[in-house]
PDB file of C-alpha atoms and ligand atoms in Angstrom:
ATOM      1  CA  MET Z 395     119.670 188.480 139.448  1.00 84.00           C
ATOM      2  CA  ASP Z 396     118.048 185.579 137.639  1.00 94.00           C
ATOM      3  CA  LEU Z 397     119.481 182.073 137.683  1.00 96.00           C
ATOM      4  CA  ARG Z 398     120.743 182.161 134.124  1.00 96.00           C
ATOM      5  CA  GLU Z 399     122.610 185.391 134.604  1.00 96.00           C
ATOM      6  CA  SER Z 400     124.061 184.078 137.886  1.00 96.00           C
ATOM      7  CA  ILE Z 401     125.488 180.935 136.342  1.00 96.00           C
ATOM      8  CA  ARG Z 402     126.963 182.873 133.426  1.00 97.00           C
ATOM      9  CA  THR Z 403     128.592 185.661 135.399  1.00 97.00           C
ATOM     10  CA  THR Z 404     129.992 184.282 138.634  1.00 98.00           C
ATOM     11  CA  GLY Z 405     133.723 184.684 138.134  1.00 98.00           C
ATOM     12  CA  SER Z 406     136.440 183.900 140.660  1.00 98.00           C
ATOM     13  CA  VAL Z 407     137.243 186.543 143.228  1.00 98.00           C
ATOM     14  CA  ARG Z 408     140.633 186.375 144.919  1.00 97.00           C
ATOM     15  CA  GLU Z 409     140.891 189.835 146.463  1.00 96.00           C
ATOM     16  CA  PHE Z 410     138.576 191.043 149.174  1.00 98.00           C
ATOM     17  CA  THR Z 411     137.836 194.301 150.960  1.00 97.00           C
ATOM     18  CA  GLY Z 412     138.371 194.453 154.716  1.00 96.00           C
ATOM     19  CA  GLU Z 413     134.648 194.245 155.367  1.00 98.00           C
ATOM     20  CA  PRO Z 414     133.975 191.247 157.610  1.00 98.00           C
ATOM     21  CA  VAL Z 415     131.415 188.517 156.956  1.00 98.00           C
ATOM     22  CA  SER Z 416     129.508 187.334 160.012  1.00 98.00           C
ATOM     23  CA  ASP Z 417     129.268 183.718 161.086  1.00 98.00           C
ATOM     24  CA  ALA Z 418     125.493 184.052 160.696  1.00 98.00           C
ATOM     25  CA  THR Z 419     125.953 184.986 157.032  1.00 98.00           C
ATOM     26  CA  VAL Z 420     128.295 182.043 156.491  1.00 99.00           C
ATOM     27  CA  ALA Z 421     125.776 179.731 158.152  1.00 99.00           C
ATOM     28  CA  ALA Z 422     122.995 181.101 155.933  1.00 98.00           C
ATOM     29  CA  ILE Z 423     125.132 180.565 152.818  1.00 99.00           C
ATOM     30  CA  LEU Z 424     125.834 176.982 153.879  1.00 99.00           C
ATOM     31  CA  ASP Z 425     122.152 176.462 154.525  1.00 99.00           C
ATOM     32  CA  ASP Z 426     121.402 177.558 150.951  1.00 98.00           C
ATOM     33  CA  ALA Z 427     124.172 175.326 149.618  1.00 98.00           C
ATOM     34  CA  SER Z 428     122.882 172.316 151.530  1.00 98.00           C
ATOM     35  CA  TYR Z 429     120.136 172.076 148.892  1.00 98.00           C
ATOM     36  CA  ALA Z 430     122.759 170.959 146.362  1.00 98.00           C
ATOM     37  CA  PRO Z 431     122.293 167.483 144.880  1.00 98.00           C
ATOM     38  CA  SER Z 432     124.392 164.506 145.964  1.00 98.00           C
ATOM     39  CA  GLY Z 433     124.328 160.811 145.105  1.00 97.00           C
ATOM     40  CA  GLY Z 434     121.436 159.143 146.965  1.00 97.00           C
ATOM     41  CA  ASN Z 435     120.896 162.506 148.703  1.00 98.00           C
ATOM     42  CA  ARG Z 436     123.548 161.399 151.197  1.00 98.00           C
ATOM     43  CA  GLN Z 437     124.867 164.945 151.647  1.00 98.00           C
ATOM     44  CA  PRO Z 438     128.412 163.839 152.418  1.00 98.00           C
ATOM     45  CA  TRP Z 439     129.753 167.319 153.203  1.00 98.00           C
ATOM     46  CA  ARG Z 440     131.386 168.647 156.354  1.00 98.00           C
ATOM     47  CA  VAL Z 441     132.580 172.209 156.567  1.00 99.00           C
ATOM     48  CA  ALA Z 442     135.122 173.849 158.868  1.00 98.00           C
ATOM     49  CA  LEU Z 443     134.963 177.641 159.008  1.00 98.00           C
ATOM     50  CA  VAL Z 444     138.627 178.275 159.703  1.00 98.00           C
ATOM     51  CA  LYS Z 445     139.023 181.483 161.703  1.00 98.00           C
ATOM     52  CA  ASP Z 446     142.099 180.734 163.813  1.00 98.00           C
ATOM     53  CA  ALA Z 447     145.029 182.744 162.393  1.00 98.00           C
ATOM     54  CA  GLU Z 448     147.611 180.115 163.256  1.00 98.00           C
ATOM     55  CA  ILE Z 449     145.688 177.315 161.572  1.00 98.00           C
ATOM     56  CA  ARG Z 450     145.214 179.548 158.529  1.00 98.00           C
ATOM     57  CA  ARG Z 451     148.930 180.281 158.322  1.00 98.00           C
ATOM     58  CA  ASP Z 452     149.754 176.594 158.706  1.00 98.00           C
ATOM     59  CA  LEU Z 453     147.340 175.723 155.905  1.00 98.00           C
ATOM     60  CA  ALA Z 454     148.828 178.438 153.685  1.00 98.00           C
ATOM     61  CA  MET Z 455     152.282 176.983 154.306  1.00 98.00           C
ATOM     62  CA  LEU Z 456     151.016 173.614 153.107  1.00 98.00           C
ATOM     63  CA  MET Z 457     149.352 175.102 150.032  1.00 98.00           C
ATOM     64  CA  GLN Z 458     152.258 177.315 148.979  1.00 97.00           C
ATOM     65  CA  PRO Z 459     154.601 174.632 147.543  1.00 96.00           C
ATOM     66  CA  ILE Z 460     151.659 173.107 145.677  1.00 97.00           C
ATOM     67  CA  TRP Z 461     150.856 176.498 144.169  1.00 97.00           C
ATOM     68  CA  ASP Z 462     154.547 176.958 143.266  1.00 97.00           C
ATOM     69  CA  GLU Z 463     154.613 173.592 141.512  1.00 97.00           C
ATOM     70  CA  TYR Z 464     151.303 174.343 139.787  1.00 97.00           C
ATOM     71  CA  VAL Z 465     152.611 177.597 138.323  1.00 96.00           C
ATOM     72  CA  LEU Z 466     155.995 176.242 137.290  1.00 96.00           C
ATOM     73  CA  ALA Z 467     154.443 173.185 135.665  1.00 96.00           C
ATOM     74  CA  THR Z 468     151.990 175.432 133.814  1.00 97.00           C
ATOM     75  CA  ARG Z 469     154.862 177.590 132.603  1.00 96.00           C
ATOM     76  CA  ALA Z 470     156.573 174.426 131.401  1.00 95.00           C
ATOM     77  CA  GLY Z 471     153.557 173.702 129.208  1.00 97.00           C
ATOM     78  CA  GLN Z 472     151.970 171.017 131.373  1.00 97.00           C
ATOM     79  CA  VAL Z 473     148.505 170.633 132.820  1.00 98.00           C
ATOM     80  CA  PRO Z 474     149.643 170.352 136.434  1.00 97.00           C
ATOM     81  CA  PHE Z 475     148.693 167.244 138.400  1.00 97.00           C
ATOM     82  CA  ASN Z 476     146.691 165.789 135.524  1.00 97.00           C
ATOM     83  CA  ALA Z 477     146.110 162.075 135.915  1.00 96.00           C
ATOM     84  CA  ILE Z 478     147.376 161.018 132.499  1.00 97.00           C
ATOM     85  CA  ASP Z 479     150.796 162.416 131.765  1.00 97.00           C
ATOM     86  CA  TYR Z 480     151.897 164.864 134.467  1.00 97.00           C
ATOM     87  CA  ARG Z 481     155.624 164.897 135.095  1.00 97.00           C
ATOM     88  CA  PRO Z 482     156.370 166.433 138.535  1.00 95.00           C
ATOM     89  CA  VAL Z 483     158.546 169.516 138.456  1.00 94.00           C
ATOM     90  CA  ASP Z 484     160.822 170.885 141.172  1.00 91.00           C
ATOM     91  CA  ALA Z 485     159.459 174.135 142.528  1.00 77.00           C
ATOM     92  CA  PRO Z 486     161.979 175.613 144.937  1.00 85.00           C
ATOM     93  CA  VAL Z 487     160.725 179.170 144.346  1.00 92.00           C
ATOM     94  CA  HIS Z 488     158.038 181.121 146.181  1.00 94.00           C
ATOM     95  CA  ILE Z 489     155.401 182.331 143.748  1.00 96.00           C
ATOM     96  CA  PRO Z 490     153.168 185.028 145.246  1.00 97.00           C
ATOM     97  CA  ASN Z 491     149.496 184.165 145.595  1.00 97.00           C
ATOM     98  CA  PRO Z 492     147.143 186.748 147.099  1.00 94.00           C
ATOM     99  CA  LEU Z 493     145.028 184.082 148.778  1.00 97.00           C
ATOM    100  CA  LEU Z 494     147.972 182.565 150.586  1.00 97.00           C
ATOM    101  CA  ASP Z 495     150.092 185.654 151.214  1.00 96.00           C
ATOM    102  CA  ARG Z 496     147.233 187.362 153.057  1.00 94.00           C
ATOM    103  CA  ILE Z 497     145.318 184.376 154.321  1.00 98.00           C
ATOM    104  CA  GLU Z 498     144.803 185.911 157.776  1.00 97.00           C
ATOM    105  CA  SER Z 499     142.881 188.839 156.305  1.00 97.00           C
ATOM    106  CA  ILE Z 500     140.529 186.860 154.062  1.00 98.00           C
ATOM    107  CA  PRO Z 501     137.032 187.236 155.530  1.00 98.00           C
ATOM    108  CA  VAL Z 502     135.985 183.603 155.147  1.00 98.00           C
ATOM    109  CA  VAL Z 503     138.072 180.458 154.740  1.00 98.00           C
ATOM    110  CA  LEU Z 504     136.070 177.245 154.458  1.00 98.00           C
ATOM    111  CA  ALA Z 505     137.563 173.783 154.380  1.00 98.00           C
ATOM    112  CA  VAL Z 506     135.103 171.389 152.760  1.00 99.00           C
ATOM    113  CA  ALA Z 507     135.436 167.679 153.409  1.00 98.00           C
ATOM    114  CA  ALA Z 508     133.540 164.725 151.970  1.00 98.00           C
ATOM    115  CA  ASP Z 509     132.601 161.521 153.780  1.00 98.00           C
ATOM    116  CA  LEU Z 510     133.873 158.811 151.461  1.00 98.00           C
ATOM    117  CA  ARG Z 511     131.630 156.240 153.122  1.00 98.00           C
ATOM    118  CA  ARG Z 512     128.609 158.170 151.864  1.00 97.00           C
ATOM    119  CA  ILE Z 513     129.790 158.588 148.290  1.00 97.00           C
ATOM    120  CA  VAL Z 514     129.178 156.161 145.460  1.00 93.00           C
ATOM    121  CA  ALA Z 515     132.406 156.027 143.499  1.00 96.00           C
ATOM    122  CA  ALA Z 516     130.854 154.489 140.407  1.00 96.00           C
ATOM    123  CA  ASP Z 517     134.085 154.651 138.439  1.00 97.00           C
ATOM    124  CA  LEU Z 518     136.346 153.166 141.095  1.00 97.00           C
ATOM    125  CA  GLY Z 519     138.631 150.390 139.896  1.00 97.00           C
ATOM    126  CA  LEU Z 520     138.562 151.292 136.224  1.00 98.00           C
ATOM    127  CA  GLY Z 521     142.328 151.708 136.146  1.00 97.00           C
ATOM    128  CA  ARG Z 522     142.164 155.469 135.825  1.00 97.00           C
ATOM    129  CA  ALA Z 523     141.623 158.408 138.120  1.00 96.00           C
ATOM    130  CA  THR Z 524     138.108 158.556 139.533  1.00 97.00           C
ATOM    131  CA  VAL Z 525     135.915 161.524 138.695  1.00 97.00           C
ATOM    132  CA  VAL Z 526     132.447 160.435 139.774  1.00 98.00           C
ATOM    133  CA  PRO Z 527     132.946 160.764 143.573  1.00 97.00           C
ATOM    134  CA  GLY Z 528     133.508 164.495 143.155  1.00 98.00           C
ATOM    135  CA  ALA Z 529     130.032 164.821 141.727  1.00 98.00           C
ATOM    136  CA  SER Z 530     128.588 164.396 145.219  1.00 98.00           C
ATOM    137  CA  ILE Z 531     130.583 167.246 146.737  1.00 98.00           C
ATOM    138  CA  TYR Z 532     131.424 169.876 144.101  1.00 98.00           C
ATOM    139  CA  PRO Z 533     127.835 170.882 143.330  1.00 98.00           C
ATOM    140  CA  PHE Z 534     127.678 171.791 147.035  1.00 99.00           C
ATOM    141  CA  CYS Z 535     130.906 173.802 146.775  1.00 99.00           C
ATOM    142  CA  TRP Z 536     129.640 175.644 143.728  1.00 98.00           C
ATOM    143  CA  SER Z 537     126.325 176.361 145.429  1.00 98.00           C
ATOM    144  CA  VAL Z 538     128.276 177.917 148.314  1.00 98.00           C
ATOM    145  CA  LEU Z 539     129.867 180.324 145.842  1.00 98.00           C
ATOM    146  CA  LEU Z 540     126.553 181.063 144.119  1.00 98.00           C
ATOM    147  CA  ALA Z 541     124.837 181.627 147.479  1.00 98.00           C
ATOM    148  CA  ALA Z 542     127.684 183.954 148.443  1.00 98.00           C
ATOM    149  CA  ARG Z 543     127.251 185.865 145.188  1.00 98.00           C
ATOM    150  CA  SER Z 544     123.539 186.269 145.849  1.00 97.00           C
ATOM    151  CA  ARG Z 545     124.537 188.193 148.974  1.00 98.00           C
ATOM    152  CA  GLY Z 546     126.977 190.461 147.164  1.00 97.00           C
ATOM    153  CA  LEU Z 547     129.958 188.353 148.151  1.00 98.00           C
ATOM    154  CA  GLY Z 548     132.522 186.711 145.905  1.00 98.00           C
ATOM    155  CA  GLY Z 549     134.993 183.910 146.204  1.00 98.00           C
ATOM    156  CA  VAL Z 550     136.912 181.083 144.684  1.00 98.00           C
ATOM    157  CA  MET Z 551     137.133 177.334 144.974  1.00 98.00           C
ATOM    158  CA  THR Z 552     140.619 175.866 145.356  1.00 98.00           C
ATOM    159  CA  THR Z 553     141.878 172.332 145.623  1.00 97.00           C
ATOM    160  CA  PHE Z 554     145.565 172.747 146.376  1.00 95.00           C
ATOM    161  CA  LEU Z 555     145.088 171.741 150.027  1.00 98.00           C
ATOM    162  CA  SER Z 556     143.806 168.351 148.927  1.00 98.00           C
ATOM    163  CA  ARG Z 557     147.274 167.498 147.700  1.00 97.00           C
ATOM    164  CA  ALA Z 558     148.588 168.127 151.223  1.00 98.00           C
ATOM    165  CA  GLU Z 559     145.729 166.279 152.874  1.00 98.00           C
ATOM    166  CA  ALA Z 560     147.982 164.035 154.968  1.00 98.00           C
ATOM    167  CA  ASP Z 561     149.538 167.074 156.661  1.00 98.00           C
ATOM    168  CA  ALA Z 562     146.362 169.157 156.781  1.00 98.00           C
ATOM    169  CA  ALA Z 563     144.244 166.372 158.305  1.00 98.00           C
ATOM    170  CA  PRO Z 564     145.673 166.606 161.854  1.00 98.00           C
ATOM    171  CA  MET Z 565     145.535 170.424 161.771  1.00 98.00           C
ATOM    172  CA  LEU Z 566     141.841 170.379 160.885  1.00 98.00           C
ATOM    173  CA  HIS Z 567     140.940 167.193 162.780  1.00 98.00           C
ATOM    174  CA  LEU Z 568     139.665 165.737 159.529  1.00 98.00           C
ATOM    175  CA  PRO Z 569     137.515 162.741 160.495  1.00 98.00           C
ATOM    176  CA  ASP Z 570     138.641 159.280 159.496  1.00 98.00           C
ATOM    177  CA  GLY Z 571     137.338 158.313 156.068  1.00 98.00           C
ATOM    178  CA  TYR Z 572     136.864 161.893 154.915  1.00 98.00           C
ATOM    179  CA  ALA Z 573     138.639 163.580 151.999  1.00 98.00           C
ATOM    180  CA  LEU Z 574     139.520 167.236 151.794  1.00 98.00           C
ATOM    181  CA  ALA Z 575     137.563 168.303 148.733  1.00 98.00           C
ATOM    182  CA  ALA Z 576     138.127 172.048 148.545  1.00 98.00           C
ATOM    183  CA  THR Z 577     139.126 175.197 150.334  1.00 98.00           C
ATOM    184  CA  LEU Z 578     136.786 178.097 149.598  1.00 98.00           C
ATOM    185  CA  PHE Z 579     137.816 181.714 150.063  1.00 98.00           C
ATOM    186  CA  ILE Z 580     134.964 184.219 150.328  1.00 98.00           C
ATOM    187  CA  GLY Z 581     134.507 187.895 151.096  1.00 98.00           C
ATOM    188  CA  HIS Z 582     133.373 191.215 149.709  1.00 98.00           C
ATOM    189  CA  PRO Z 583     134.984 191.477 146.286  1.00 98.00           C
ATOM    190  CA  VAL Z 584     137.360 194.282 145.426  1.00 97.00           C
ATOM    191  CA  HIS Z 585     136.054 193.565 141.929  1.00 96.00           C
ATOM    192  CA  GLN Z 586     133.497 190.968 140.807  1.00 94.00           C
ATOM    193  CA  PRO Z 587     134.425 189.714 137.330  1.00 94.00           C
ATOM    194  CA  THR Z 588     131.336 189.039 135.260  1.00 95.00           C
ATOM    195  CA  ARG Z 589     132.687 188.745 131.718  1.00 97.00           C
ATOM    196  CA  LEU Z 590     134.057 185.216 131.788  1.00 98.00           C
ATOM    197  CA  ARG Z 591     136.154 183.567 129.108  1.00 98.00           C
ATOM    198  CA  ARG Z 592     134.754 180.194 128.089  1.00 97.00           C
ATOM    199  CA  ASN Z 593     135.069 178.008 125.019  1.00 97.00           C
ATOM    200  CA  PRO Z 594     132.173 178.043 122.542  1.00 96.00           C
ATOM    201  CA  THR Z 595     129.636 175.232 122.924  1.00 96.00           C
ATOM    202  CA  ALA Z 596     130.499 173.783 119.536  1.00 96.00           C
ATOM    203  CA  THR Z 597     134.036 173.024 120.776  1.00 96.00           C
ATOM    204  CA  PHE Z 598     132.795 170.591 123.436  1.00 97.00           C
ATOM    205  CA  ALA Z 599     129.308 169.397 122.442  1.00 97.00           C
ATOM    206  CA  SER Z 600     128.368 167.152 119.547  1.00 97.00           C
ATOM    207  CA  LEU Z 601     125.498 165.079 118.237  1.00 97.00           C
ATOM    208  CA  ASP Z 602     125.063 161.379 119.048  1.00 98.00           C
ATOM    209  CA  ARG Z 603     128.722 160.685 119.679  1.00 98.00           C
ATOM    210  CA  PHE Z 604     131.635 162.616 121.093  1.00 98.00           C
ATOM    211  CA  ASP Z 605     133.075 162.894 117.606  1.00 97.00           C
ATOM    212  CA  GLY Z 606     129.707 163.719 116.008  1.00 97.00           C
ATOM    213  CA  PRO Z 607     128.727 166.975 114.343  1.00 96.00           C
ATOM    214  CA  ALA Z 608     129.191 169.977 116.555  1.00 96.00           C
ATOM    215  CA  LEU Z 609     126.198 171.172 118.548  1.00 95.00           C
ATOM    216  CA  ASP Z 610     125.962 174.880 118.124  1.00 85.00           C
ATOM    217  CA  HIS Z 611     123.172 177.048 119.453  1.00 74.00           C
ATOM    218  CA  HIS Z 612     123.870 179.541 116.668  1.00 64.00           C
ATOM    219  CA  GLY Z 613     123.209 176.891 114.013  1.00 52.00           C
TER     220      GLY Z 613
HETATM  221  C1  FMN G1096     138.176 172.278 140.995  1.00 65.75           C
HETATM  222  C2  FMN G1096     138.687 173.689 140.964  1.00 65.75           C
HETATM  223  C3  FMN G1096     139.938 173.970 141.493  1.00 65.75           C
HETATM  224  C4  FMN G1096     140.429 175.264 141.474  1.00 65.75           C
HETATM  225  N1  FMN G1096     141.624 175.529 142.075  1.00 65.75           N
HETATM  226  C5  FMN G1096     142.056 176.804 142.147  1.00 65.75           C
HETATM  227  C6  FMN G1096     143.234 177.107 142.869  1.00 65.75           C
HETATM  228  O1  FMN G1096     143.885 176.218 143.434  1.00 65.75           O
HETATM  229  N2  FMN G1096     143.639 178.395 142.936  1.00 65.75           N
HETATM  230  C7  FMN G1096     142.922 179.383 142.334  1.00 65.75           C
HETATM  231  O2  FMN G1096     143.327 180.556 142.416  1.00 65.75           O
HETATM  232  N3  FMN G1096     141.797 179.130 141.622  1.00 65.75           N
HETATM  233  C8  FMN G1096     141.346 177.871 141.551  1.00 65.75           C
HETATM  234  N4  FMN G1096     140.172 177.588 140.889  1.00 65.75           N
HETATM  235  C9  FMN G1096     139.435 178.662 140.182  1.00 65.75           C
HETATM  236  C10 FMN G1096     139.684 178.541 138.673  1.00 65.75           C
HETATM  237  O3  FMN G1096     140.983 179.006 138.381  1.00 65.75           O
HETATM  238  C11 FMN G1096     138.615 179.361 137.908  1.00 65.75           C
HETATM  239  O4  FMN G1096     137.347 178.806 138.155  1.00 65.75           O
HETATM  240  C12 FMN G1096     138.852 179.333 136.407  1.00 65.75           C
HETATM  241  O5  FMN G1096     140.134 179.816 136.101  1.00 65.75           O
HETATM  242  C13 FMN G1096     137.831 180.192 135.671  1.00 65.75           C
HETATM  243  O6  FMN G1096     138.100 181.551 135.941  1.00 65.75           O
HETATM  244  P1  FMN G1096     136.928 182.596 136.243  1.00 65.75           P
HETATM  245  O7  FMN G1096     136.184 182.072 137.418  1.00 65.75           O
HETATM  246  O8  FMN G1096     137.639 183.881 136.578  1.00 65.75           O
HETATM  247  O9  FMN G1096     136.120 182.695 135.023  1.00 65.75           O
HETATM  248  C14 FMN G1096     139.670 176.297 140.878  1.00 65.75           C
HETATM  249  C15 FMN G1096     138.419 176.015 140.353  1.00 65.75           C
HETATM  250  C16 FMN G1096     137.916 174.716 140.410  1.00 65.75           C
HETATM  251  C17 FMN G1096     136.539 174.448 139.878  1.00 65.75           C
END
């Protein structure tokens, strides 16, 4: 598959067959992903391949209430956890999530952490949520998923564990000064979605300024 097709057709996979994925394959995927860019080429990533069933269950228990809140807030018309106007909602209900309900049987669970000492947070202190630090870790995460796809695997990036970082840190022995960036779930897809729904370019790209004339590859 060529690069262009890969980046246009790698949809999230959340259900996996029982076929296992070897540690050697995971290591090879991470080796591919290690060629991702990062600020100053500081490569601030650390990865824990979480195999222990008890740790997995404990992590799922931490993620579940965050998922519940995410879904209920979405149903209430909010963009959950957004940094501008999110109003927390009570979420006392259990909302099923295939990743969490069957976390023991997911072939690969990766916790990805970022060394904050090796990340330039160019937009720190601007009085708003930072976004730039993520740019040194999420290209790596995405490359993990692309490298998995190139081997016939599928997966999804999630960030709900980050919200429970304080509780997850001792479970995973997260080093001091590191942030939990993502939890990646990977395996052989039951189905690999390839027809992805995305907004047309003209809705988000414009000329000269962000309110300039729409940039449209059809025009
Ligand atoms: C930063 C980030 C966080 C995400 N968090 C979650 C998550 O917590 N749970 C989940 O099921 N999917 C999560 N996803 C996957 C998105 O839902 C998915 O990429 C998006 O809906 C597009 O769907 P598609 O991949 O099927 O086209 C996340 C993706 C990103 C990039």
